[in-house]
Every structure is written in C-alpha cells, then in structure tokens.
Coordinates of C-alpha atoms and ligand atoms in Angstrom, one line a residue:
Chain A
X15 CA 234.4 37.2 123.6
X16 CA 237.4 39.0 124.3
X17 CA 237.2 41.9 127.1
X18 CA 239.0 44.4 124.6
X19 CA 237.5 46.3 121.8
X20 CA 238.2 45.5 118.3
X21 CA 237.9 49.6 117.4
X22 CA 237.6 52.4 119.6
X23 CA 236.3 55.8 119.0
X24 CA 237.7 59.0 120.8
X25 CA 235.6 62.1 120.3
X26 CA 235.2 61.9 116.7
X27 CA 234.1 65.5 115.2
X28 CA 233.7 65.8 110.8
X29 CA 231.9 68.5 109.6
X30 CA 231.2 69.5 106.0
X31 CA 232.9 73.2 105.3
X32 CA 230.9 75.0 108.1
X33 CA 228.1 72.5 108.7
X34 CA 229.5 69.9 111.3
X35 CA 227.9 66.8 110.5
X36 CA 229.4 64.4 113.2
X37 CA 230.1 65.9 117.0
X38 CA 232.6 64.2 119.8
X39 CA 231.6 60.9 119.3
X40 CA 232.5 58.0 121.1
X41 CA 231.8 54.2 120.5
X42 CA 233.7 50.7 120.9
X43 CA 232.9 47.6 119.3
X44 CA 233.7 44.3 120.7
X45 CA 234.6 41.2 118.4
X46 CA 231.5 39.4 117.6
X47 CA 229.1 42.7 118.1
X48 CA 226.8 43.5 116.2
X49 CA 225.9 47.8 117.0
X50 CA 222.9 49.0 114.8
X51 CA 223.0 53.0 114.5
X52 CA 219.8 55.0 114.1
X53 CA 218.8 58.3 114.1
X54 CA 216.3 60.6 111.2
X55 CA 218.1 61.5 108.3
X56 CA 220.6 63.5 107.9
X57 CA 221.7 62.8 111.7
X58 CA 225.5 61.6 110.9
X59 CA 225.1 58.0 110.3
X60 CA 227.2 58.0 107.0
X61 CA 229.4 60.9 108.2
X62 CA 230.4 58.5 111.1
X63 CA 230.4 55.4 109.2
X64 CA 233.1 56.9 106.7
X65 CA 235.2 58.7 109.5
X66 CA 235.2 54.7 111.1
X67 CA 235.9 53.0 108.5
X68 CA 238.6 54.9 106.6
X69 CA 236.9 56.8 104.0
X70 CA 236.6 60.4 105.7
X71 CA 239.4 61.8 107.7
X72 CA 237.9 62.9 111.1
X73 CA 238.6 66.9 111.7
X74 CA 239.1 65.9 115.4
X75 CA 239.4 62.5 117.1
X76 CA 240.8 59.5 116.7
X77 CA 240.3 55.6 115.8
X78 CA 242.1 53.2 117.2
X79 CA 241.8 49.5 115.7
X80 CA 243.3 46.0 117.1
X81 CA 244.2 44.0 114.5
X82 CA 244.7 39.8 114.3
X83 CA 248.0 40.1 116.2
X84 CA 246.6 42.2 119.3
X85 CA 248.2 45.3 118.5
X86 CA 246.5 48.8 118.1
X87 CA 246.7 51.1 115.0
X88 CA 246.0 54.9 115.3
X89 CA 244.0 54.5 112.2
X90 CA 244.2 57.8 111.0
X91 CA 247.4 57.7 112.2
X92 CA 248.8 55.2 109.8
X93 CA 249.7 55.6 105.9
X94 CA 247.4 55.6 103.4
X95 CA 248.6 52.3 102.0
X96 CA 248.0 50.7 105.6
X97 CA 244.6 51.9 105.6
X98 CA 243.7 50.7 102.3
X99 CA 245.2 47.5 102.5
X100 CA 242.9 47.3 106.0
X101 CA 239.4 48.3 103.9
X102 CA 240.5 45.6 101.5
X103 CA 241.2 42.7 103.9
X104 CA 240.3 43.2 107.7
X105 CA 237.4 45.4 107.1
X106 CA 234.1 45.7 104.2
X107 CA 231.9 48.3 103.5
X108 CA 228.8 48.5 102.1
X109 CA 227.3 51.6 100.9
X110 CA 223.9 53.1 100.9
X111 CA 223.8 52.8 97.4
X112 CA 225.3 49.9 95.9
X113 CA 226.5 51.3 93.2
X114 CA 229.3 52.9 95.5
X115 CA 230.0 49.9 96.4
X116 CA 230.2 47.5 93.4
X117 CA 232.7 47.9 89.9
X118 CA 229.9 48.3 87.1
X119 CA 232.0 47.3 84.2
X120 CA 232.6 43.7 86.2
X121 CA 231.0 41.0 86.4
X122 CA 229.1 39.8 89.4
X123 CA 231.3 37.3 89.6
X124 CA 234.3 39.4 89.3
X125 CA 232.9 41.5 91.5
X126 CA 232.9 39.2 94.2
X127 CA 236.4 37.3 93.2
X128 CA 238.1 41.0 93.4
X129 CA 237.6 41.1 97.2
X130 CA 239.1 37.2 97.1
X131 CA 242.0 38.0 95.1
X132 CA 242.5 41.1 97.7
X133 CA 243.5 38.5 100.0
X134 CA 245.3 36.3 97.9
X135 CA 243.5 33.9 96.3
X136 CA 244.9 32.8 92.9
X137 CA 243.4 29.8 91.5
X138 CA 240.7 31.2 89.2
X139 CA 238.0 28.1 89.5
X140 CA 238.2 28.3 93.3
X141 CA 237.9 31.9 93.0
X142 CA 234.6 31.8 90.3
X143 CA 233.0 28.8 93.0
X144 CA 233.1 30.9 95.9
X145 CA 231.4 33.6 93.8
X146 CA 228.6 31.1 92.9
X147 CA 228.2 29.8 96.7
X148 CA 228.4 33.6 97.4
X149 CA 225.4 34.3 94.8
X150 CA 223.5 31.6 96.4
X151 CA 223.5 32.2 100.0
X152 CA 222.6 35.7 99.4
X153 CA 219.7 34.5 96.9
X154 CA 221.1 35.9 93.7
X155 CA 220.8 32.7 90.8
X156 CA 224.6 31.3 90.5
X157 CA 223.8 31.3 86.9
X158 CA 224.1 34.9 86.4
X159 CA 227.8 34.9 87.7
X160 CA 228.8 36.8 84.4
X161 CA 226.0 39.2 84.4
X162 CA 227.1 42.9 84.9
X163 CA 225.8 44.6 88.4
X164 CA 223.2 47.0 86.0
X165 CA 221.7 43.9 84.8
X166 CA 220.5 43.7 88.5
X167 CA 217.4 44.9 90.4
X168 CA 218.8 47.5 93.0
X169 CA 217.7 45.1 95.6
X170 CA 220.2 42.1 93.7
X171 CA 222.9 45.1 93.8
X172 CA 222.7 45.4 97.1
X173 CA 223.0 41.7 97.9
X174 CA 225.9 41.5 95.5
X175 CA 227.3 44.4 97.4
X176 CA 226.9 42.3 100.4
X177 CA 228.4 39.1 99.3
X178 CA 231.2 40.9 97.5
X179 CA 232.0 42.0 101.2
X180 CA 231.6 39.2 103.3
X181 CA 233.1 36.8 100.6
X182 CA 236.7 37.7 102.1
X183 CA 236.1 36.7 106.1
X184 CA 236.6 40.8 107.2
X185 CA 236.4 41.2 110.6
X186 CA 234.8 44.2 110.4
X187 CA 232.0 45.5 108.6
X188 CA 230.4 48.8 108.0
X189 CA 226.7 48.6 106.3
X190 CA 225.2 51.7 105.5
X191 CA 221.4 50.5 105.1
X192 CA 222.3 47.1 104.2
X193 CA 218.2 45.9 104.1
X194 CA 216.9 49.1 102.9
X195 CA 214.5 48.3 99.3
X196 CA 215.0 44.1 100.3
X197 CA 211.5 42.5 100.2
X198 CA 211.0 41.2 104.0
X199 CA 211.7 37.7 102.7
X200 CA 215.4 38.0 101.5
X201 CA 215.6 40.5 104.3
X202 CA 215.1 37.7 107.0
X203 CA 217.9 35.6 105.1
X204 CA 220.5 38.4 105.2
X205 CA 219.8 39.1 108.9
X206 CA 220.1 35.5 109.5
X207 CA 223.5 35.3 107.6
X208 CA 225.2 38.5 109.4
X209 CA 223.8 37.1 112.9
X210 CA 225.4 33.5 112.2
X211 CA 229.0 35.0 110.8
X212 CA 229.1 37.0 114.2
X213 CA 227.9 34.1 116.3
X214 CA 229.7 31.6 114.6
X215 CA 232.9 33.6 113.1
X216 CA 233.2 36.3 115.5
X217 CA 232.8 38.6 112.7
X218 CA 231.6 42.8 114.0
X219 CA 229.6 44.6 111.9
X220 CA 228.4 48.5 112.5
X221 CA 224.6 48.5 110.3
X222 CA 223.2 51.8 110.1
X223 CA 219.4 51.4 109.7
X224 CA 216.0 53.2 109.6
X225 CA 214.1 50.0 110.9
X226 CA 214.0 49.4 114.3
X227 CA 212.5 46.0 114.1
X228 CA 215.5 44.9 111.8
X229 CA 217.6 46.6 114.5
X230 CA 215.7 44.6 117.1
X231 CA 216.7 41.0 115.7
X232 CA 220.2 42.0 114.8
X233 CA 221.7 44.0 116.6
X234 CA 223.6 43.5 120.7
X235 CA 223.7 46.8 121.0
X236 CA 222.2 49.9 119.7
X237 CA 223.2 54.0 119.2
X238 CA 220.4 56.5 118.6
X239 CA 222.3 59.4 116.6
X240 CA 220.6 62.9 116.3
X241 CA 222.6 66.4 115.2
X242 CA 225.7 64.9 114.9
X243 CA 226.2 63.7 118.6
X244 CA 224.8 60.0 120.1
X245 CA 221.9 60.9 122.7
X246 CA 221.2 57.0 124.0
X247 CA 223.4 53.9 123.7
X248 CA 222.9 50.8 125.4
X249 CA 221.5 46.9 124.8
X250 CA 219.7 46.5 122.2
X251 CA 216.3 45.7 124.0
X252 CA 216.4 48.2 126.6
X253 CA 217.1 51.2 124.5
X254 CA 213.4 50.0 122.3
X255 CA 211.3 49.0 125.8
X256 CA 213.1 51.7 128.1
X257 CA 214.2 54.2 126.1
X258 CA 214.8 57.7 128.1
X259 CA 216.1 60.4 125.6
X260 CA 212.7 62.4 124.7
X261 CA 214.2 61.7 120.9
X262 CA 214.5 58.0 121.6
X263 CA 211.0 58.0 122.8
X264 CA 209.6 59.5 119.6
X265 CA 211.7 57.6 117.3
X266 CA 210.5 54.5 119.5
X267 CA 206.3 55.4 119.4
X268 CA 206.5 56.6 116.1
X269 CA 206.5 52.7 114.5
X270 CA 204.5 50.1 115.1
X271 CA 206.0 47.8 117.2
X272 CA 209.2 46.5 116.7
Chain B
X30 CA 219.8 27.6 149.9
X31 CA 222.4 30.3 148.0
X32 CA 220.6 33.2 147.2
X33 CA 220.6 33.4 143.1
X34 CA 218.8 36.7 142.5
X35 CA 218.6 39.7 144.7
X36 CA 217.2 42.9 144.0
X37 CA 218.3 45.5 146.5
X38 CA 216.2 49.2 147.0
X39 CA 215.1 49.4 143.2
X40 CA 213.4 52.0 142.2
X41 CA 212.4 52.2 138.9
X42 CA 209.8 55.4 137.0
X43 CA 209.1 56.1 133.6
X44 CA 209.1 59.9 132.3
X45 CA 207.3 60.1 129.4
X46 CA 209.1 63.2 127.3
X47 CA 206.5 63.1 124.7
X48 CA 203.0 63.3 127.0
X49 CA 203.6 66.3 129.8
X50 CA 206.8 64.6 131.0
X51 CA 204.2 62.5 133.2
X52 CA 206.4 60.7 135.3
X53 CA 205.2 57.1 136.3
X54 CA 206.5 56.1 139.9
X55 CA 206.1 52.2 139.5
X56 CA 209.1 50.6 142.1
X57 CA 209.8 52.4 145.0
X58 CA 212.9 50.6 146.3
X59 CA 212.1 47.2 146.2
X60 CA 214.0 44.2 147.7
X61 CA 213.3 40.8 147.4
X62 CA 215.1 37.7 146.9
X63 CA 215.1 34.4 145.1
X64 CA 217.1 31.2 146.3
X65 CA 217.9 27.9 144.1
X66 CA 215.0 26.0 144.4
X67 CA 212.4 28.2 145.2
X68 CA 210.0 29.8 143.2
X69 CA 208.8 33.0 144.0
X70 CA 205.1 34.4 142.8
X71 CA 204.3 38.1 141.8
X72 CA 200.8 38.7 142.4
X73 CA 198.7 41.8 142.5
X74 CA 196.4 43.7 140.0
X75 CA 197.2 45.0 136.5
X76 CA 199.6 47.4 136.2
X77 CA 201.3 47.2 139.6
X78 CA 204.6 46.4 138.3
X79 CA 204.9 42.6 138.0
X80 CA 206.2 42.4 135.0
X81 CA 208.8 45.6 135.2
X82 CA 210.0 43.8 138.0
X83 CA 211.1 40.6 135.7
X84 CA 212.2 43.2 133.0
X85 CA 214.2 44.6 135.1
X86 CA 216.0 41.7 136.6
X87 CA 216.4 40.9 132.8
X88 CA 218.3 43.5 131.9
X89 CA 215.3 45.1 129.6
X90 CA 214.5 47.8 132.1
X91 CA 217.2 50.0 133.7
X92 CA 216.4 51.0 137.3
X93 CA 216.5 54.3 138.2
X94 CA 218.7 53.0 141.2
X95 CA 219.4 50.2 143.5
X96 CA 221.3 47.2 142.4
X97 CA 220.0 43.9 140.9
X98 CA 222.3 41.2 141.5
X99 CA 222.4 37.7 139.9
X100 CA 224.9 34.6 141.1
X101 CA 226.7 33.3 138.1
X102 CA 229.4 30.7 138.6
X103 CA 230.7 31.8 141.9
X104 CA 230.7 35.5 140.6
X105 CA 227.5 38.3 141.4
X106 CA 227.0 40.4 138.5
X107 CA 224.9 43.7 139.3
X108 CA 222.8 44.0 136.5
X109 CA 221.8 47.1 136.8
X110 CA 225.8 48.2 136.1
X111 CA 226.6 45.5 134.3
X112 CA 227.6 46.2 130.0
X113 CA 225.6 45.6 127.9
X114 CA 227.3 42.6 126.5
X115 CA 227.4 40.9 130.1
X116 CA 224.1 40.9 130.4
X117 CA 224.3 39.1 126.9
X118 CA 226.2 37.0 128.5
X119 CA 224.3 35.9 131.7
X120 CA 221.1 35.9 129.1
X121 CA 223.0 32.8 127.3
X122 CA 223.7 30.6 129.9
X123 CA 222.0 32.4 133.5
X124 CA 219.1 33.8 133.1
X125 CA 216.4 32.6 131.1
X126 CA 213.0 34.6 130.3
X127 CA 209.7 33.6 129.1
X128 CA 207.8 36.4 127.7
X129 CA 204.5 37.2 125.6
X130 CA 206.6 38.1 122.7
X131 CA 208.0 35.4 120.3
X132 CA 210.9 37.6 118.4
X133 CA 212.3 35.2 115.5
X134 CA 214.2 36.2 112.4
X135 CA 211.7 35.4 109.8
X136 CA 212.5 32.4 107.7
X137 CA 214.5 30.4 110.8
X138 CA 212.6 27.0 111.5
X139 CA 211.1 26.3 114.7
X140 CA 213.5 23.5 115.6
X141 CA 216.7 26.3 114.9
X142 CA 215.2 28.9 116.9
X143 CA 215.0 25.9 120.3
X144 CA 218.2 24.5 119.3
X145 CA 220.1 28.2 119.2
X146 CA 219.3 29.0 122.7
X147 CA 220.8 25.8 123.5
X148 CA 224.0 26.5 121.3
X149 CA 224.2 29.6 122.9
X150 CA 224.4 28.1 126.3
X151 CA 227.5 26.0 125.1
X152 CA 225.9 22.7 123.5
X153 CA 227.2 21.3 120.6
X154 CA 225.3 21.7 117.0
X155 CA 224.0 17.6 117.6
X156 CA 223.4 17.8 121.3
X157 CA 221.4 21.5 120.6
X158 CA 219.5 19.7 118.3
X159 CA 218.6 16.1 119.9
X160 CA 217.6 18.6 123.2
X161 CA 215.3 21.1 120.7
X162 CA 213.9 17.9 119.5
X163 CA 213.1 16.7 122.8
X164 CA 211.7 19.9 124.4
X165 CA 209.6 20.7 121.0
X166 CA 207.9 17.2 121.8
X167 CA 207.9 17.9 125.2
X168 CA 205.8 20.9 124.4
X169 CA 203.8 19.0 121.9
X170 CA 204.5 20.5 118.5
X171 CA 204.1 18.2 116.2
X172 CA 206.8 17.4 114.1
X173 CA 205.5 18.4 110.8
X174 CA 205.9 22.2 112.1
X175 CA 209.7 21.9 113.1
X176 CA 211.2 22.8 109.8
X177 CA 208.8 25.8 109.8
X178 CA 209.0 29.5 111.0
X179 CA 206.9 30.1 114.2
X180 CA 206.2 33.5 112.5
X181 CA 202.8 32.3 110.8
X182 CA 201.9 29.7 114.2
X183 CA 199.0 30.4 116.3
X184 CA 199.4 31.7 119.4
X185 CA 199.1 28.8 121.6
X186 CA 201.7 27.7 119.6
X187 CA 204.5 30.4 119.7
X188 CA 203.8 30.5 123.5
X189 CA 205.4 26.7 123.4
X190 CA 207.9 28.0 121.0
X191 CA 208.8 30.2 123.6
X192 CA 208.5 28.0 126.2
X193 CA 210.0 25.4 124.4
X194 CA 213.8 27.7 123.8
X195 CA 213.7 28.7 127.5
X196 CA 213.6 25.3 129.0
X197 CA 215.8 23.7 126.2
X198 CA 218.6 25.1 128.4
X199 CA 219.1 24.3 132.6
X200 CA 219.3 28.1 133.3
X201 CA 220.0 28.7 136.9
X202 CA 218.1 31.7 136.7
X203 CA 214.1 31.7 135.3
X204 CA 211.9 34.6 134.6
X205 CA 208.6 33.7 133.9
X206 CA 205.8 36.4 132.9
X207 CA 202.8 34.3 132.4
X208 CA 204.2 31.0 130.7
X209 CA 200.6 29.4 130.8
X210 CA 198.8 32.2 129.3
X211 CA 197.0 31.2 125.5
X212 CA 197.6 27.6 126.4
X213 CA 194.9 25.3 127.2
X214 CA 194.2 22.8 129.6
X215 CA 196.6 20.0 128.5
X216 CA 199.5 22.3 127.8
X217 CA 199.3 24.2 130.9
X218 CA 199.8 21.0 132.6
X219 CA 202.8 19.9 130.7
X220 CA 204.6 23.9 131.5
X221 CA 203.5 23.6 134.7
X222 CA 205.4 20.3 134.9
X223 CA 208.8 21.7 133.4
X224 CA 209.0 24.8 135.9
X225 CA 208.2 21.8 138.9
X226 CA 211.4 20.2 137.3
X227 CA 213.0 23.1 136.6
X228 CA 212.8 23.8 140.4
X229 CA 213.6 20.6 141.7
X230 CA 216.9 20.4 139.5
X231 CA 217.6 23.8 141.5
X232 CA 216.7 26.6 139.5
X233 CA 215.7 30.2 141.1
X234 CA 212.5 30.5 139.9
X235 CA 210.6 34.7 139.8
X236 CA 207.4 34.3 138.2
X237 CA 204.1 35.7 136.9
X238 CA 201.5 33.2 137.3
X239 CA 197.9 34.7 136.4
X240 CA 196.2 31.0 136.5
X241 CA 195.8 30.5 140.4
X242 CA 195.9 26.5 139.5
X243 CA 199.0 27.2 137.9
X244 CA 200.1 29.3 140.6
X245 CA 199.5 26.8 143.4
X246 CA 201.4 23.6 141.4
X247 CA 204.9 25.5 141.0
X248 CA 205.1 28.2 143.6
X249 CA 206.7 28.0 147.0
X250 CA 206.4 31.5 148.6
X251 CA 204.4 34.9 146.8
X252 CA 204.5 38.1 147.0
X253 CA 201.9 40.2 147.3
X254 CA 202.9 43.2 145.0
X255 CA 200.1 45.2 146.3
X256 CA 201.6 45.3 149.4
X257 CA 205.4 46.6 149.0
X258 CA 205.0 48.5 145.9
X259 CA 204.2 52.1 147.2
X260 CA 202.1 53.0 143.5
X261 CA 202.0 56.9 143.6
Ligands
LIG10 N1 229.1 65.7 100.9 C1 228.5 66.5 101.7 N2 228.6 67.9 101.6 C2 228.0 68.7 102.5 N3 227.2 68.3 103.5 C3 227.0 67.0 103.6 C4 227.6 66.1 102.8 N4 227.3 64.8 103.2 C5 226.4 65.0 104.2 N5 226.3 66.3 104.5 C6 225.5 66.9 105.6 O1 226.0 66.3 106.8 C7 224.9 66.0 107.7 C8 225.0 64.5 108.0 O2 224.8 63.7 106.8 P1 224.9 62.1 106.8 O3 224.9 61.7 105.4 O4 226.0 61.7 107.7 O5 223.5 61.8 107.5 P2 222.7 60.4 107.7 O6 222.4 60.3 109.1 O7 223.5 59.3 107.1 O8 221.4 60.6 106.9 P3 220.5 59.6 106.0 O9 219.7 58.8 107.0 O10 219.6 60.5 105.2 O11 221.4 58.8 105.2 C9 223.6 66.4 107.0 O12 223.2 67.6 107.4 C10 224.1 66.4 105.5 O13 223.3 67.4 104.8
LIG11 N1 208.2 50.8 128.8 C1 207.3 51.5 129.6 N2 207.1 52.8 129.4 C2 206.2 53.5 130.1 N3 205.5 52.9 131.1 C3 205.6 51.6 131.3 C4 206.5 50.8 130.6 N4 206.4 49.5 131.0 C5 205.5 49.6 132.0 N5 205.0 50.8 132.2 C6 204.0 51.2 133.2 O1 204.4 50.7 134.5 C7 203.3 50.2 135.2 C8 203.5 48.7 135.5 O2 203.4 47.9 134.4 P1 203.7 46.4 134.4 O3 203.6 45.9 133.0 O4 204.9 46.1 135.2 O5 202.3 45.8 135.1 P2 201.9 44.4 135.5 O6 201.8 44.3 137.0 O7 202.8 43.4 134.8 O8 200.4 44.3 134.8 P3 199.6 43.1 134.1 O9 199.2 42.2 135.1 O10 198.5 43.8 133.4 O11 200.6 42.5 133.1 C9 202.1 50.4 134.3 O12 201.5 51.7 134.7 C10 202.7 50.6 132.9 O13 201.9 51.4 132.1
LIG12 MG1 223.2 58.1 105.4
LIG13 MG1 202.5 42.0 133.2

C-alpha cells in the first residue's frame, strides 16, 4: 500500500433543489481499500456515490483523483470527455438497480465485452471468452452469453452488472448495494471475489450497503452516513464493537449480530 | 528482553446513548507491559475488563485516552492514534489475536481461510499453503474437512480454525482471549503446546487463560485484574 490516497474528498455538499441531500463531506480512499458506507435510507449514500464517481456535479467541494501515472485530477475540474473516458476505464459503477447499470437491448455477453472494448480490446473471440469466464466466476451459466439482461432474474442482473464492471481491471469501483436481493450463497462468492481483486490487484471499491455483517467481512474501513453528513468513520471492526455516535449504536443493536 | 507491547494510562468507558447514556467506567488508566518471551496472564472475575484490555491493544476498542504502543520492526506504532489501515497492517504480520468469534466469508474452505493469514503476513501462495496444511494437522482437523467452510463445523472445531490461522503465522505480538475454551482435553494440550512454542521462539504473549492448568503450562507472570482496575 501506497501512503497516498487514490481519491480525496473535500467538503462535498449536493442537494436536490432545496433539499440538501449530501453535507461537507470528507473521505479518502487508499489503493487496495475497501470503505463500506451505511446509513438508513434516504441518508446520502447514492447522492455521494454519484457526486464521487462522476455522475452528479457536487454544488460545493471537490474530488481529487490520482491516476496510474501519480498525478492528481480535480475531477470536477476536468472536461467532460476526461471524465467519461475515466468512468469507462479507471473506474466502474454499479447501480442500485441494475438496470441503470446494464444496456437492455445487449446481450450479456455484449454487455460485458462493451466495457472490454472501452479499453481497447479488439479481437472478438478473446473479447466473447472473457465474457464467458466473466459469467462463470460470478455464477451466471456461460451458456447464456447471448441472452438479453431481461431474460435474467434481478439477482443474475445484478451479477452481470458486476462482472460487466470488473471485467475491465478498474481501479476504482463504486457499488451501490452490490449484494442486496443475492441469496447468501452467491453473496459469499461475490464478497470473496471483490476481497481477492483488492488483495490481490490492488483494486478500491466504495460498497454502499444496508448489511452490516456483509460490511463486516468486506470492508477495511467503514462510514456511518445519516442527514447528509458522516457521523462515525473508522476500522471496520471498531466502528461495529465500539461504536460511539448514539446513531451508530442503534444502527449497531438493531441487527443481530454481525 | 525488548518490551513488545506497552499500554500506558488507558482509560477506556462505554456510554451507552441508547439506555440513560449509562456510562461504563471499565479502565481507569492502566499500564502494563509485555516483553518478547514472556507471557503475561489476565485474571480476575467476569466482566472486569480482560478482554477490553486485548480488544484494545487490538485495535477493536479505541481508548478513551492513553497510548497503546506495539514494537514493529524497529518502529513503535501507538495504536491508539494509529489509521486505520496501520493497524491493518500490524494485524497482518504483528499482532495476531485469537478470539471466540470465527468470522469467514461463507463458501471459503478451511484450509484458505489458514493459508490467507499466512499470505497476508508475506508467504508465498505454496509456502501459505504447505504451513496451513501443517498447522491444520497440528490442530487435528482431519483432512477430509479442509476443502470445507468452517461455517457449518462444531464449535470445538472453529476454535482450532481459529487457532489454527493465528499460529500459521510467527506473529511477534499474540492476543489470546481464551484459546482453550470449547476444546477438550487432548486439544487443550496441543494449544497449550503452540503458545509454549510460540513463547520460546520469542513472541510477547497477553493472554486470557480461564483453565488454571492451562494457565499454569504457558504463563510466566499474571496480573491480577482485580487489583489495578479501579471498576466504578
Ligand atoms: N432525484 C432526486 N430528486 C429529489 N430528491 C432526491 C433525489 N434523489 C434523492 N433525493 C433525496 O435526497 C436524499 C438522499 O437520497 P439518497 O438517494 O442519496 O439516499 P440513500 O442514502 O442512497 O438512500 P437509500 O438507502 O434508500 O438508497 C433523500 O432525502 C432523497 O429523498
Ligand atoms: N462493546 C461494548 N459496549 C458496551 N460495554 C461493553 C462492551 N464491551 C465490554 N463492555 C463492558 O465492559 C465490561 C468488561 O467487559 P469484558 O468483556 O472486558 O470483561 P471480561 O473480564 O473479559 O469478562 P469475561 O471473563 O466474562 O469474559 C463489562 O461490564 C462489559 O459489559
Ligand atoms: Mg441509495
Ligand atoms: Mg472476556
């Protein structure tokens, strides 16, 4: 691990018309970290997740991100094209609903070759075998490679959605309730596949979740959101066993144990 | 002997936000101090604090104040201002802790879960493995259970799990919160063996040891919790 962050948060503020949905927030994530956000709905999660990762423009703040040659973009800072051409390569996001985050009318195959091609893949057998190996390791049946994503269970979309991101190395990745609807079996798999790519690859991921004992297994780090704002950060463990913001508490004794 | 961990004036409460804001005095700046081979015993009754010491010196608690200082390659880290992902570090290759809980990604097999820790620590992917193998056998799982997940074992068994990915790795630093407990007679023997080891091959040793047997075999000095921690 590097001792510089690979994106940097600056009081980051969004809010919706009059209804401010994200409030001076400040986070960093280090290469190889894996952060888990949580916090009761309608807390900011998504609103934060966007204003990271490109998709909404923060009203206030800033986002700074270090990219494979060392140096730091002002992300919000930089044109359009820059920043798309960073959601397609560097970074992947994948959306509450996976339906935001897949192409319909394409194949799953296709689906998952798009992001290859992104980076400039060519050769179209390569391109449809790393879509089957892609399939596999997130449990979807290679054989349905030219099924459309509505021929899919929403739990299959959202492992589509998944290997349709990590299929390209990113460094980055933003999941917006990447397990939610999973049965505990495949969930298990895709934990054990995001904590290997960041042990293994160095790859950072940002997973917004509602489960704390998913949080528990995979995340390093941990940030409890609640009206906009992050009330307690810290290690992972410590914020579950010790946790000291009255919310943080509740949130904590209101499952069974993680 | 170098001193390897050193807790200096902790004090550590709990408020509880959500019942009165009862506030639970439980350290009351503690000191103490653990050299390479020596292994220190916590004793006293329930609920003293015993364990919230080793949590603390873990990382898992945060002390209200005072520092908690572990020797890491020539460098003292104070935990208790440490990042978090220092403490991540020092947890791969410094400090190792046996708890009560076994915490496994579902699905991992019992051999992967031993031979991670090791990975962790810096071994390669066929050294990990040959020392999982050996500690696993060590710890007398049988083989047939090594390509499973630990999830569905008994608990005698995910105790050795626990054991077994803690000792896989020569961690300079051990934290041990009851390693014998739910293990019988045989097995108790065989942990009790690996912390003598452990100790001997100069590890700083802070540990739990309800089984006064157990106690006696791998200790070398105790504390009596009772005495300096000031419960209010
Ligand atoms: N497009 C929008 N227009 C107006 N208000 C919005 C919009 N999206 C979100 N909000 C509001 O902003 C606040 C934060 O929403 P956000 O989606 O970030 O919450 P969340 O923490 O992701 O919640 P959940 O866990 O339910 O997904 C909420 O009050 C929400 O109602
Ligand atoms: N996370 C926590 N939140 C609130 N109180 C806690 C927490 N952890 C421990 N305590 C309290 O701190 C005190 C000391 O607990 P600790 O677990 O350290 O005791 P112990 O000496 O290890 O006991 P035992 O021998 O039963 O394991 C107890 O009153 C306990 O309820
Ligand atoms: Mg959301
Ligand atoms: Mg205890």
């Amino acid at each position: 691990m590097t001792d510089l962050p690979l994106l940097t948060a600056t009081s980051l503020s969004y809010a919706y018309g009059r209804r401010m949905a994200c409030q001076d927030v400040d986070l960093e994530i280090w290469p190889g970290e894996v952060v888990a956000i949580v916090g009761e709905s309608g807390s900011g999660k998504s609103t934060l997740l966007g204003c990271l990762s490109g998709r909404l423009r923060p009203d206030r703040g800033h986002v700074a991100y270090r990219d494979r040659d060392g140096a730091v973009l002002d992300v919000w800072a930089e044109p359009e094209a820059r920043r798309r051409l960073l959601m397609r390569t560097d970074w992947g996001m994948v959306h509450q609903n996976p339906r935001d985050g897949l192409r319909l009318r394409v194949s799953a195959g296709g689906n998952v070759g798009e992001r290859l091609m992104a980076v400039g893949a060519r050769h179209y057998g390569d391109i449809r075998q790393a879509a089957q190996a892609w399939l596999e390791r997130v449990e979807i049946d290679p054989a349905r490679v030219d099924d459309l994503p509505l021929a899919f269970s929403g739990g299959m979309q959202q492992r589509l959605q998944i290997a349709r991101v990590l299929v390209s190395n990113p460094r980055l990745v933003f999941m917006d309730e990447p397990t939610g609807g999973l049965d505990v079996s495949v969930q298990a798999r895709l934990l054990d596949l995001i904590r290997g790519l960041s042990r293994d690859l160095g790859l950072s991921a940002l997973v917004v979740t509602h489960d704390l004992a998913v949080a528990r297994l995979l995340a390093h780090r941990i940030v409890v959101m609640r009206g906009g704002g992050i009330v307690e950060h810290g290690l992972t463990d410590r914020v579950l066993d010790d946790p000291h913001h009255p919310y943080t508490q509740l949130l904590v004794s209101s499952v069974l144990p993680a | 002997m170098t001193s390897m961990l050193r807790l200096v004036d902790v004090s550590k409460s709990f408020v509880l936000h959500n019942q009165g804001g009862i506030v639970l005095r439980v350290l009351d700046r503690l000191s103490l101090e653990v050299r390479a081979q020596e292994c220190v015993a916590l004793v006293g009754p329930s609920g003293i604090g015993k364990s919230t010491i080793l949590r603390i010196a873990h990382g898992n608690y945060a002390p209200d104040s005072g520092r908690v200082i572990v020797a890491a390659d020539g460098r003292a880290t104070d935990i208790a201002a440490a990042p978090p992902r220092r403490i991540l570090a020092l947890r791969r290759d410094t400090l190792g802790h046996v708890s009560q809980f076994l915490r496994v990604i579902p699905r991992v097999p019992s051999i992967e879960v031993v031979a991670e820790a090791a990975r962790d620590a810096g071994a390669t992917p066929a050294e990990a493995r040959a020392r999982a193998e050996a500690m696993l056998a060590r710890v007398g799982i049988p083989e047939r259970l090594w390509p499973l997940s630990p999830t569905t074992f008994s608990g005698g068994e995910q105790q050795r799990i626990n054991i077994a990915r803690v000792f896989v790795v020569p961690y300079p630093v051990l934290l041990l919160d009851e390693p014998t407990a739910s293990l019988d007679a045989e097995n108790r023997r065989i942990v009790v063996g690996l912390v003598r080891e452990a100790r001997l091959r100069g590890a700083a040793i802070l540990g739990i040891f309800h089984d006064p047997e157990a106690r006696e075999a791998v200790a070398t000095s105790e504390i009596d919790c009772t005495a300096v921690l000031r419960a209010a």
